[in-house]
Coordinates of C-alpha atoms in Angstrom, one line a residue:
Chain A
M1 CA 130.4 78.7 86.4
G2 CA 129.3 81.5 84.0
L3 CA 130.5 79.6 81.1
E4 CA 128.5 76.5 82.1
I5 CA 125.3 78.5 82.2
M6 CA 126.0 80.0 78.8
D7 CA 126.7 76.4 77.5
E8 CA 123.4 75.2 78.8
I9 CA 121.5 78.1 77.2
K10 CA 123.2 77.4 73.9
Q11 CA 122.5 73.7 74.2
N12 CA 118.8 74.4 74.6
Y13 CA 118.8 76.9 71.8
V14 CA 120.5 74.5 69.4
A15 CA 118.3 71.6 70.5
N16 CA 115.1 73.7 70.0
L17 CA 116.3 74.8 66.6
V18 CA 117.0 71.2 65.5
A19 CA 113.7 70.1 66.8
S20 CA 112.0 72.6 64.5
G21 CA 114.1 71.4 61.5
K22 CA 116.8 74.1 61.5
R23 CA 120.5 74.5 62.3
E24 CA 122.3 77.3 64.0
D25 CA 124.3 78.1 60.9
G26 CA 121.4 77.7 58.5
R27 CA 122.7 74.4 57.0
G28 CA 120.6 71.4 56.0
F29 CA 120.8 68.3 58.2
R30 CA 122.8 66.5 55.4
E31 CA 125.1 69.4 54.7
F32 CA 128.8 69.8 55.7
R33 CA 130.3 73.1 56.5
E34 CA 132.8 74.5 54.0
I35 CA 135.9 72.3 53.7
S36 CA 139.4 73.3 52.7
V37 CA 142.5 71.1 52.4
E38 CA 145.9 72.6 51.9
R39 CA 148.8 70.1 51.4
G40 CA 152.5 70.5 52.1
V41 CA 152.1 73.2 54.7
A42 CA 154.9 72.0 57.1
E43 CA 158.2 71.9 55.3
R44 CA 160.1 70.0 58.0
A45 CA 157.6 67.2 57.8
E46 CA 157.7 64.4 55.2
G47 CA 154.0 65.1 54.5
S48 CA 151.5 67.5 55.9
A49 CA 148.0 69.0 55.4
R50 CA 145.9 71.6 57.0
V51 CA 142.2 71.0 57.0
K52 CA 139.5 73.4 57.8
I53 CA 135.9 72.3 58.3
G54 CA 134.0 75.5 59.1
D55 CA 135.7 77.0 62.2
S56 CA 137.6 73.8 62.9
D57 CA 141.3 74.0 62.0
V58 CA 143.5 71.0 62.1
L59 CA 147.2 70.5 61.1
V60 CA 148.5 67.0 60.5
G61 CA 152.1 66.3 60.0
V62 CA 153.6 63.0 58.8
K63 CA 157.2 62.2 59.9
L64 CA 159.1 59.1 58.8
D65 CA 161.7 57.3 60.9
V66 CA 163.6 54.0 60.6
G67 CA 163.1 51.5 63.4
A68 CA 162.4 47.9 64.4
P69 CA 159.1 46.3 63.3
F70 CA 156.7 44.7 65.8
P71 CA 157.8 41.1 66.4
D72 CA 154.4 39.7 65.1
T73 CA 154.7 41.7 61.8
P74 CA 158.4 41.5 61.0
N75 CA 157.9 42.5 57.3
K76 CA 155.6 45.4 57.8
G77 CA 156.1 49.1 58.5
V78 CA 154.7 50.7 61.6
I79 CA 152.0 53.4 61.9
I80 CA 151.9 55.6 65.1
T81 CA 149.1 58.1 65.4
N82 CA 149.0 60.8 68.0
A83 CA 146.7 63.7 68.7
E84 CA 147.2 66.8 70.7
L85 CA 144.4 69.0 71.8
V86 CA 146.6 72.0 72.5
P87 CA 145.2 74.6 74.9
L88 CA 145.2 77.3 72.2
A89 CA 142.4 75.6 70.4
S90 CA 139.7 75.8 72.9
P91 CA 139.0 77.1 76.5
E92 CA 138.2 73.5 77.4
F93 CA 141.5 72.0 76.4
E94 CA 144.3 71.9 79.0
S95 CA 147.9 71.1 78.8
G96 CA 149.2 68.0 80.3
P97 CA 149.1 64.3 79.4
P98 CA 146.6 63.3 76.8
R99 CA 143.1 62.8 78.1
E100 CA 140.4 60.5 76.8
D101 CA 139.1 62.8 74.1
S102 CA 142.5 63.2 72.4
V103 CA 143.3 59.5 72.9
Q104 CA 139.9 58.6 71.2
L105 CA 140.5 61.1 68.4
A106 CA 143.9 59.6 67.6
R107 CA 142.7 56.0 67.9
V108 CA 139.7 56.6 65.6
V109 CA 141.8 58.2 62.9
D110 CA 144.4 55.4 63.3
R111 CA 141.6 52.8 63.0
G112 CA 140.5 54.2 59.7
I113 CA 144.0 54.2 58.2
R114 CA 144.6 50.7 59.5
G115 CA 141.2 49.2 58.8
S116 CA 141.3 50.3 55.2
E117 CA 144.9 49.2 54.8
A118 CA 145.5 52.6 53.3
I119 CA 149.3 52.3 53.6
D120 CA 150.9 49.3 51.9
L121 CA 152.9 48.4 55.0
E122 CA 154.8 45.6 53.4
R123 CA 156.5 48.0 51.1
L124 CA 157.8 49.9 54.1
C125 CA 159.9 46.9 55.1
I126 CA 163.6 47.7 54.7
E127 CA 165.1 44.5 56.3
E128 CA 162.7 41.9 57.5
G129 CA 162.6 41.6 61.3
E130 CA 165.3 44.4 61.6
K131 CA 164.4 47.6 60.0
V132 CA 161.2 49.2 58.7
W133 CA 159.9 52.6 58.0
I134 CA 157.9 54.0 60.9
V135 CA 155.1 56.5 59.9
F136 CA 154.2 59.0 62.6
I137 CA 150.9 60.7 62.0
D138 CA 150.7 63.7 64.4
I139 CA 147.5 65.6 64.6
H140 CA 147.6 69.1 66.0
I141 CA 144.3 70.8 66.7
L142 CA 144.5 74.5 66.2
D143 CA 140.9 75.6 66.6
N144 CA 138.0 73.5 67.8
G145 CA 134.9 74.4 65.9
G146 CA 133.5 70.9 66.4
N147 CA 133.7 67.7 64.5
L148 CA 137.5 67.4 64.9
V149 CA 137.5 63.7 64.0
D150 CA 136.4 64.3 60.4
A151 CA 138.9 67.1 60.0
A152 CA 141.7 65.1 61.6
A153 CA 141.0 62.0 59.5
L154 CA 140.9 64.1 56.3
G155 CA 144.1 65.8 57.3
A156 CA 145.8 62.4 58.0
I157 CA 145.0 60.9 54.7
S158 CA 145.8 64.1 52.8
A159 CA 149.2 64.3 54.6
L160 CA 149.9 60.7 53.8
L161 CA 149.1 61.3 50.2
N162 CA 151.5 64.2 50.3
A163 CA 154.3 62.4 52.2
R164 CA 157.5 61.2 50.7
I165 CA 159.9 58.6 52.0
P166 CA 163.3 60.3 52.5
F167 CA 165.4 57.2 51.7
E168 CA 168.4 59.1 50.5
K169 CA 168.7 61.0 53.8
W170 CA 169.0 57.7 55.6
G171 CA 171.4 56.2 53.0
L172 CA 168.9 53.6 52.0
P173 CA 167.8 52.4 48.6
A174 CA 164.5 53.3 47.2
P175 CA 161.7 51.2 48.6
A176 CA 160.8 48.1 46.6
G177 CA 158.2 48.3 43.9
E178 CA 158.9 51.9 43.0
G179 CA 159.5 51.2 39.3
E180 CA 158.1 54.5 38.0
E181 CA 160.4 56.7 40.0
E182 CA 163.2 58.2 37.9
E183 CA 166.9 57.8 38.7
G184 CA 168.5 60.3 41.1
R185 CA 165.4 60.8 43.2
E186 CA 166.1 61.4 46.9
S187 CA 162.6 60.4 48.1
S188 CA 159.6 58.4 46.9
R189 CA 155.9 58.5 47.5
L190 CA 154.4 56.7 50.4
P191 CA 152.6 53.7 49.1
I192 CA 149.0 54.7 49.6
R193 CA 146.3 52.5 48.1
E194 CA 143.1 53.5 49.8
T195 CA 141.5 56.8 50.9
P196 CA 139.4 56.3 54.1
V197 CA 137.2 59.2 54.9
A198 CA 135.5 59.8 58.3
V199 CA 132.1 61.3 58.5
T200 CA 130.5 62.1 61.9
T201 CA 126.8 62.4 62.4
A202 CA 125.1 63.5 65.6
K203 CA 121.7 62.8 67.1
I204 CA 120.0 65.8 68.6
E205 CA 116.3 65.7 69.6
G206 CA 115.9 62.4 67.8
K207 CA 117.2 63.9 64.5
I208 CA 120.3 62.9 62.6
L209 CA 122.6 65.6 61.3
V210 CA 126.0 65.5 59.7
D211 CA 129.1 67.5 60.7
P212 CA 128.1 69.0 64.0
N213 CA 129.6 72.3 64.9
V214 CA 130.8 72.9 68.5
N215 CA 127.5 74.0 69.9
E216 CA 125.7 71.1 68.2
E217 CA 128.3 68.7 69.6
N218 CA 127.5 70.0 73.1
A219 CA 123.7 69.6 72.4
A220 CA 124.1 66.1 70.9
T221 CA 123.5 63.1 73.1
T222 CA 125.2 60.7 70.7
K223 CA 127.6 60.9 67.8
L224 CA 128.6 58.2 65.4
T225 CA 131.8 58.4 63.2
V226 CA 131.7 56.2 60.1
I227 CA 134.9 55.7 58.2
S228 CA 134.5 54.4 54.7
N229 CA 136.5 53.6 51.6
A230 CA 136.3 54.4 47.9
D231 CA 134.2 51.3 47.2
G232 CA 131.7 52.2 49.9
S233 CA 132.9 49.5 52.3
L234 CA 133.5 50.4 56.0
S235 CA 136.9 50.5 57.7
G236 CA 136.1 51.9 61.1
M237 CA 133.3 53.1 63.4
Q238 CA 133.0 54.8 66.7
K239 CA 129.9 55.8 68.8
S240 CA 130.6 58.4 71.4
G241 CA 128.5 60.4 73.8
S242 CA 126.1 59.4 76.6
G243 CA 123.1 58.5 74.6
G244 CA 121.8 55.5 72.7
L245 CA 120.9 54.7 69.1
K246 CA 118.2 52.6 67.5
E247 CA 119.1 50.1 64.8
D248 CA 117.4 52.2 62.0
E249 CA 119.2 55.3 63.3
V250 CA 122.5 53.5 63.1
L251 CA 121.8 52.4 59.5
E252 CA 120.7 55.9 58.5
M253 CA 123.9 57.3 60.0
V254 CA 126.0 54.7 58.2
E255 CA 124.3 55.3 54.9
L256 CA 124.7 59.1 55.3
G257 CA 128.3 58.6 56.3
I258 CA 129.2 56.6 53.2
E259 CA 127.4 59.1 50.9
K260 CA 129.1 62.1 52.4
A261 CA 132.5 60.4 52.4
G262 CA 132.1 59.8 48.6
E263 CA 131.5 63.5 48.1
I264 CA 134.5 64.6 50.2
R265 CA 136.8 62.0 48.5
E266 CA 135.8 63.3 45.1
N267 CA 136.4 66.9 45.9
F268 CA 139.5 66.8 48.2
L269 CA 141.5 63.6 47.7
Chain B
M1 CA 145.7 22.6 75.8
N2 CA 149.1 22.8 74.1
E3 CA 148.0 20.3 71.5
E4 CA 144.9 22.4 70.9
R5 CA 147.1 25.5 70.4
E6 CA 149.3 23.7 67.9
K7 CA 146.3 22.6 65.9
E8 CA 144.9 26.1 65.9
E9 CA 148.2 27.5 64.7
E10 CA 148.4 25.0 61.9
A11 CA 144.9 25.9 60.8
V12 CA 145.8 29.6 61.0
E13 CA 148.9 29.0 58.8
K14 CA 146.6 27.4 56.2
R15 CA 144.2 30.4 56.6
E16 CA 141.4 28.1 57.7
L17 CA 139.5 29.7 60.5
I18 CA 136.4 27.9 59.3
K19 CA 136.3 24.3 58.4
D20 CA 133.2 22.3 57.4
G21 CA 131.0 25.1 58.5
K22 CA 132.5 25.1 62.0
R23 CA 134.9 27.4 63.7
L24 CA 138.3 26.3 65.2
D25 CA 136.7 25.9 68.6
G26 CA 133.8 23.9 67.1
R27 CA 131.2 26.7 67.3
G28 CA 128.8 27.6 64.6
F29 CA 128.8 31.1 63.1
E30 CA 126.1 32.5 65.3
E31 CA 127.1 30.8 68.6
L32 CA 128.4 32.4 71.7
R33 CA 131.2 31.1 73.8
P34 CA 130.1 29.5 77.2
I35 CA 129.2 32.2 79.7
K36 CA 129.4 32.0 83.5
I37 CA 128.1 34.7 85.8
E38 CA 128.6 35.0 89.6
V39 CA 127.0 37.8 91.5
G40 CA 128.3 39.4 94.7
V41 CA 131.7 37.9 94.7
L42 CA 133.5 40.7 96.6
K43 CA 132.9 41.7 100.2
R44 CA 134.0 45.3 100.2
A45 CA 132.4 46.6 97.1
D46 CA 128.7 47.7 97.1
G47 CA 128.1 45.5 94.1
S48 CA 130.3 43.0 92.2
C49 CA 130.2 40.3 89.5
Y50 CA 132.5 37.7 88.1
F51 CA 132.0 37.0 84.4
E52 CA 133.4 34.4 82.1
L53 CA 133.1 34.4 78.4
G54 CA 135.0 31.5 77.0
E55 CA 138.5 32.0 78.3
N56 CA 137.9 35.6 79.3
K57 CA 137.8 36.0 83.0
V58 CA 136.8 39.4 84.3
I59 CA 135.6 40.9 87.6
A60 CA 133.7 44.1 88.1
A61 CA 133.1 46.1 91.3
V62 CA 130.8 49.1 91.9
Y63 CA 131.3 51.6 94.7
G64 CA 128.8 54.4 95.4
P65 CA 126.9 56.5 95.0
K66 CA 129.3 58.5 97.1
E67 CA 130.6 62.0 97.2
M68 CA 132.4 63.0 94.0
H69 CA 136.1 63.9 94.4
P70 CA 137.6 66.2 93.2
R71 CA 134.7 68.5 94.0
H72 CA 135.2 70.8 91.0
A73 CA 134.3 67.7 88.9
Q74 CA 131.0 67.3 90.6
D75 CA 127.8 67.8 88.5
A76 CA 125.2 69.7 90.3
K77 CA 122.4 68.0 88.4
M78 CA 123.4 64.4 88.3
A79 CA 125.9 61.7 89.4
V80 CA 129.2 61.3 87.6
V81 CA 129.9 57.8 86.3
K82 CA 133.6 56.7 86.6
F83 CA 134.5 53.6 84.6
R84 CA 138.0 52.1 84.8
Y85 CA 138.8 49.2 82.6
N86 CA 142.1 47.7 83.5
M87 CA 144.0 44.6 82.3
A88 CA 146.1 42.6 84.8
P89 CA 149.7 42.4 83.6
F90 CA 149.4 38.6 83.4
S91 CA 146.1 38.6 81.5
V92 CA 147.8 38.4 78.1
D93 CA 150.6 36.3 76.6
D94 CA 153.1 39.1 76.5
R95 CA 153.0 40.8 79.9
K96 CA 151.1 44.1 79.8
R97 CA 152.8 47.0 81.4
P98 CA 150.6 47.9 84.4
G99 CA 148.5 51.0 84.4
P100 CA 146.4 52.8 81.8
D101 CA 147.5 52.8 78.2
R102 CA 145.8 54.5 75.3
R103 CA 143.7 51.5 74.5
S104 CA 142.4 51.1 78.1
V105 CA 141.7 54.9 78.2
E106 CA 139.5 54.6 75.1
V107 CA 137.8 51.4 76.3
S108 CA 137.0 53.0 79.6
K109 CA 135.5 56.0 77.9
V110 CA 133.2 54.1 75.5
S111 CA 132.2 51.6 78.3
R112 CA 131.2 54.5 80.6
E113 CA 129.2 56.0 77.7
A114 CA 127.5 52.6 77.3
F115 CA 126.1 53.0 80.8
E116 CA 125.3 56.7 80.9
P117 CA 122.0 56.3 79.1
V118 CA 120.6 53.7 81.6
I119 CA 121.9 54.8 85.0
M120 CA 119.5 57.2 86.6
R121 CA 122.1 59.7 87.4
E122 CA 119.7 62.5 88.2
F123 CA 118.8 60.7 91.5
Y124 CA 122.3 61.5 92.9
P125 CA 123.5 65.0 92.1
K126 CA 127.1 65.7 93.1
A127 CA 127.7 62.0 93.6
A128 CA 130.1 59.6 91.9
I129 CA 129.3 56.1 90.9
E130 CA 132.5 54.2 90.4
V131 CA 132.8 51.1 88.2
Y132 CA 136.0 49.1 88.2
V133 CA 136.6 46.3 85.7
E134 CA 139.6 44.1 86.0
I135 CA 140.5 41.8 83.2
L136 CA 142.1 38.7 84.8
Q137 CA 142.4 36.6 81.7
S138 CA 141.9 37.8 78.1
D139 CA 140.9 36.0 74.9
A140 CA 139.3 38.7 72.7
G141 CA 136.1 40.4 73.7
T142 CA 137.3 41.7 77.1
R143 CA 135.5 45.0 76.8
T144 CA 132.2 43.2 76.2
A145 CA 132.7 40.8 79.1
G146 CA 133.7 43.8 81.2
I147 CA 130.4 45.7 80.3
N148 CA 128.3 42.6 81.0
A149 CA 130.0 42.2 84.4
A150 CA 129.7 45.9 85.2
S151 CA 126.0 45.8 84.3
V152 CA 125.3 43.0 86.8
A153 CA 127.6 44.6 89.5
L154 CA 125.6 47.9 89.1
A155 CA 122.4 46.0 89.7
D156 CA 123.9 44.1 92.6
A157 CA 124.9 47.5 94.1
G158 CA 121.3 48.6 93.8
I159 CA 122.1 51.5 91.5
P160 CA 118.8 52.6 89.9
M161 CA 119.0 51.8 86.2
K162 CA 116.4 51.8 83.4
D163 CA 117.6 48.3 82.4
L164 CA 120.7 46.1 82.2
V165 CA 123.3 46.7 79.5
S166 CA 124.4 43.6 77.5
S167 CA 127.4 43.5 75.2
V168 CA 128.9 41.2 72.6
A169 CA 131.1 41.5 69.5
V170 CA 130.7 40.3 66.0
G171 CA 133.5 40.0 63.5
K172 CA 134.5 38.6 60.1
I173 CA 136.7 35.6 59.6
D174 CA 137.5 33.9 56.3
G175 CA 135.0 36.3 54.8
Q176 CA 132.1 35.2 57.1
V177 CA 130.3 37.3 59.6
V178 CA 130.4 35.5 62.9
L179 CA 129.5 36.1 66.5
D180 CA 131.8 36.6 69.4
L181 CA 135.4 36.2 68.1
N182 CA 137.9 34.3 70.3
G183 CA 141.5 35.4 70.5
T184 CA 142.8 33.4 67.5
E185 CA 139.9 34.5 65.3
D186 CA 140.4 38.2 66.4
N187 CA 144.1 38.1 65.6
H188 CA 143.6 36.7 62.1
G189 CA 140.1 38.0 61.4
E190 CA 139.2 40.8 59.0
A191 CA 136.9 42.8 61.3
D192 CA 135.8 43.2 64.9
M193 CA 132.7 45.1 66.0
P194 CA 131.8 45.3 69.7
I195 CA 128.3 46.6 70.6
A196 CA 126.4 47.1 73.8
M197 CA 122.6 47.3 73.9
V198 CA 119.8 47.9 76.3
A199 CA 117.8 44.7 75.5
R200 CA 114.3 45.9 76.6
T201 CA 114.4 48.9 74.2
N202 CA 116.9 47.7 71.6
T203 CA 118.9 50.8 72.1
I204 CA 122.6 50.6 71.1
T205 CA 124.8 52.3 73.6
L206 CA 128.2 51.2 72.4
L207 CA 129.3 50.7 68.8
Q208 CA 132.8 50.4 67.5
M209 CA 134.2 48.8 64.4
D210 CA 137.7 47.9 63.5
G211 CA 138.8 46.3 60.3
H212 CA 136.9 45.9 57.0
L213 CA 133.2 45.3 56.4
T214 CA 130.8 46.0 53.5
A215 CA 127.7 48.0 54.4
E216 CA 125.7 44.8 53.9
E217 CA 127.9 42.8 56.3
F218 CA 127.7 45.6 58.8
G219 CA 123.9 45.5 58.8
R220 CA 123.9 41.7 59.1
G221 CA 126.5 41.8 61.9
L222 CA 124.5 44.4 63.8
K223 CA 121.4 42.3 63.8
L224 CA 123.4 39.2 64.8
A225 CA 125.0 41.1 67.7
M226 CA 121.7 42.6 68.8
G227 CA 120.2 39.1 69.0
A228 CA 123.1 37.8 71.0
C229 CA 122.8 40.7 73.4
R230 CA 119.2 39.6 74.1
Q231 CA 120.5 36.1 75.0
I232 CA 123.2 37.5 77.3
Y233 CA 120.5 39.8 78.9
E234 CA 118.5 36.7 79.9
L235 CA 121.6 35.1 81.5
Q236 CA 122.4 38.4 83.4
R237 CA 118.8 38.6 84.6
A238 CA 118.7 34.9 85.6
A239 CA 121.9 35.3 87.6
L240 CA 120.5 38.4 89.5
I241 CA 117.2 36.7 90.2
E242 CA 119.0 33.6 91.5
R243 CA 121.2 35.8 93.8
F244 CA 118.3 37.7 95.3
S245 CA 115.7 35.0 95.5
S246 CA 117.7 32.5 97.5
S247 CA 119.1 33.1 101.0
N248 CA 122.6 32.3 99.8
S249 CA 125.0 35.2 100.0
G250 CA 126.7 34.1 96.7
S251 CA 125.3 32.3 93.8
K252 CA 126.3 30.8 90.5
S253 CA 124.7 30.6 87.1
E254 CA 126.1 28.7 84.3
K255 CA 125.1 28.2 80.8
G256 CA 127.1 26.6 78.0
G257 CA 126.8 28.3 74.6
N258 CA 129.0 25.4 73.5
K259 CA 128.6 21.9 75.0
N260 CA 132.3 21.1 74.4
G261 CA 133.2 24.2 76.5
T262 CA 135.1 24.3 79.7

């Protein structure tokens, strides 16, 4: 109960600040917190990345496996995205089966990777209809400082760019189309051809601001995550929260999302 | 029916979802599938609605306001909205394993959030308002049909709302932005974007996008979807008025977006 009262006080405090044109941590409305991306942090994984956005800390591991393709896409590899909001990351996270927030997080990240066709899945086919590479993207939240979606999505694409296909370990030939790889290699790069970047904006007191921290997330009625590609086109979107948006607000959020995604891509991918 | 399917498959093979400015089912780019709304179709529920959108058949029921269980999940200031979207195992070609999967968990979440801005939850502290949507037959756009049905069922249950919520999807097929994708179009299309809107205030309460759109196509699609939500709103409203203006216990309202429809 005590925590709830504190939450409410913070909510009001943050909302009042925003109404007067300020943010809790002194940022501008169109300003991200400090971002850091560290690749190759998990050595047992085929690819990994640890992303920090302000206090938020997310570790993404990519593992590859060999398995059967889906019947309707016999010549394509498979992507499986999963997110765990482990209890060490926040007093609000509990252990147990995934709840809607972690399901949504995984599905939004997955949507961006899929919608942008970031992975050339046809090159992950080993034997049509029988064997393909399965790419597991596992998102592990270590500390929830807010805006986990953007951190997880950046972690996912960074880990994919860092991932290698361990074909030698499976006794398989190098995937097709890998002309540039030298002889004697045991692994080859994952075929990545697009870099989707997610940018979340929040609406608080009628104002739009980017990259909400955890208190701003609690104060926000509505958030919109916009996932965009290098050419500025869109590959996924998700509104969340119990508020509504006007058309011009949506357009403003989309425009801001594309602009910020470009900056993040330039600096970190 | 089978012949139709075969023809569709042939067109899909040739990557022709649009021919001579028409879609496979004969619709124009900005045309909804036929919609049918029946209000108060269930006897036990406090409110209910049967909704058809083309070949989608969904039914929604509303229970409450009632005491929220478990009690620790009660909100001392307002009612909690529960929304369960569930697909019947026989609603799709390949049997769906019963029970919630990740997709339905997400759909339930965003659908609930589509209603939270309109339901006057502060009237019922500590209460629960339960919305159950069952998809009986699916042909793309089930979440939008479910939201439309739930909206009418909430009104039928007498839950105070600022307005109805109306929902539709836009998408992209053969490079064209079109309204309300059917199953074939959705499977072979390039993008799918469901939205829900409060028609009176033009407030968007659900927005998702899957696939690939340019920013310009997005803006155009959003406008198109908002316009279609207003059309659906009129149908929802008409169905409710018909139900409560006549002495009939049940009522029907039909409108064909497509004259060749079912």
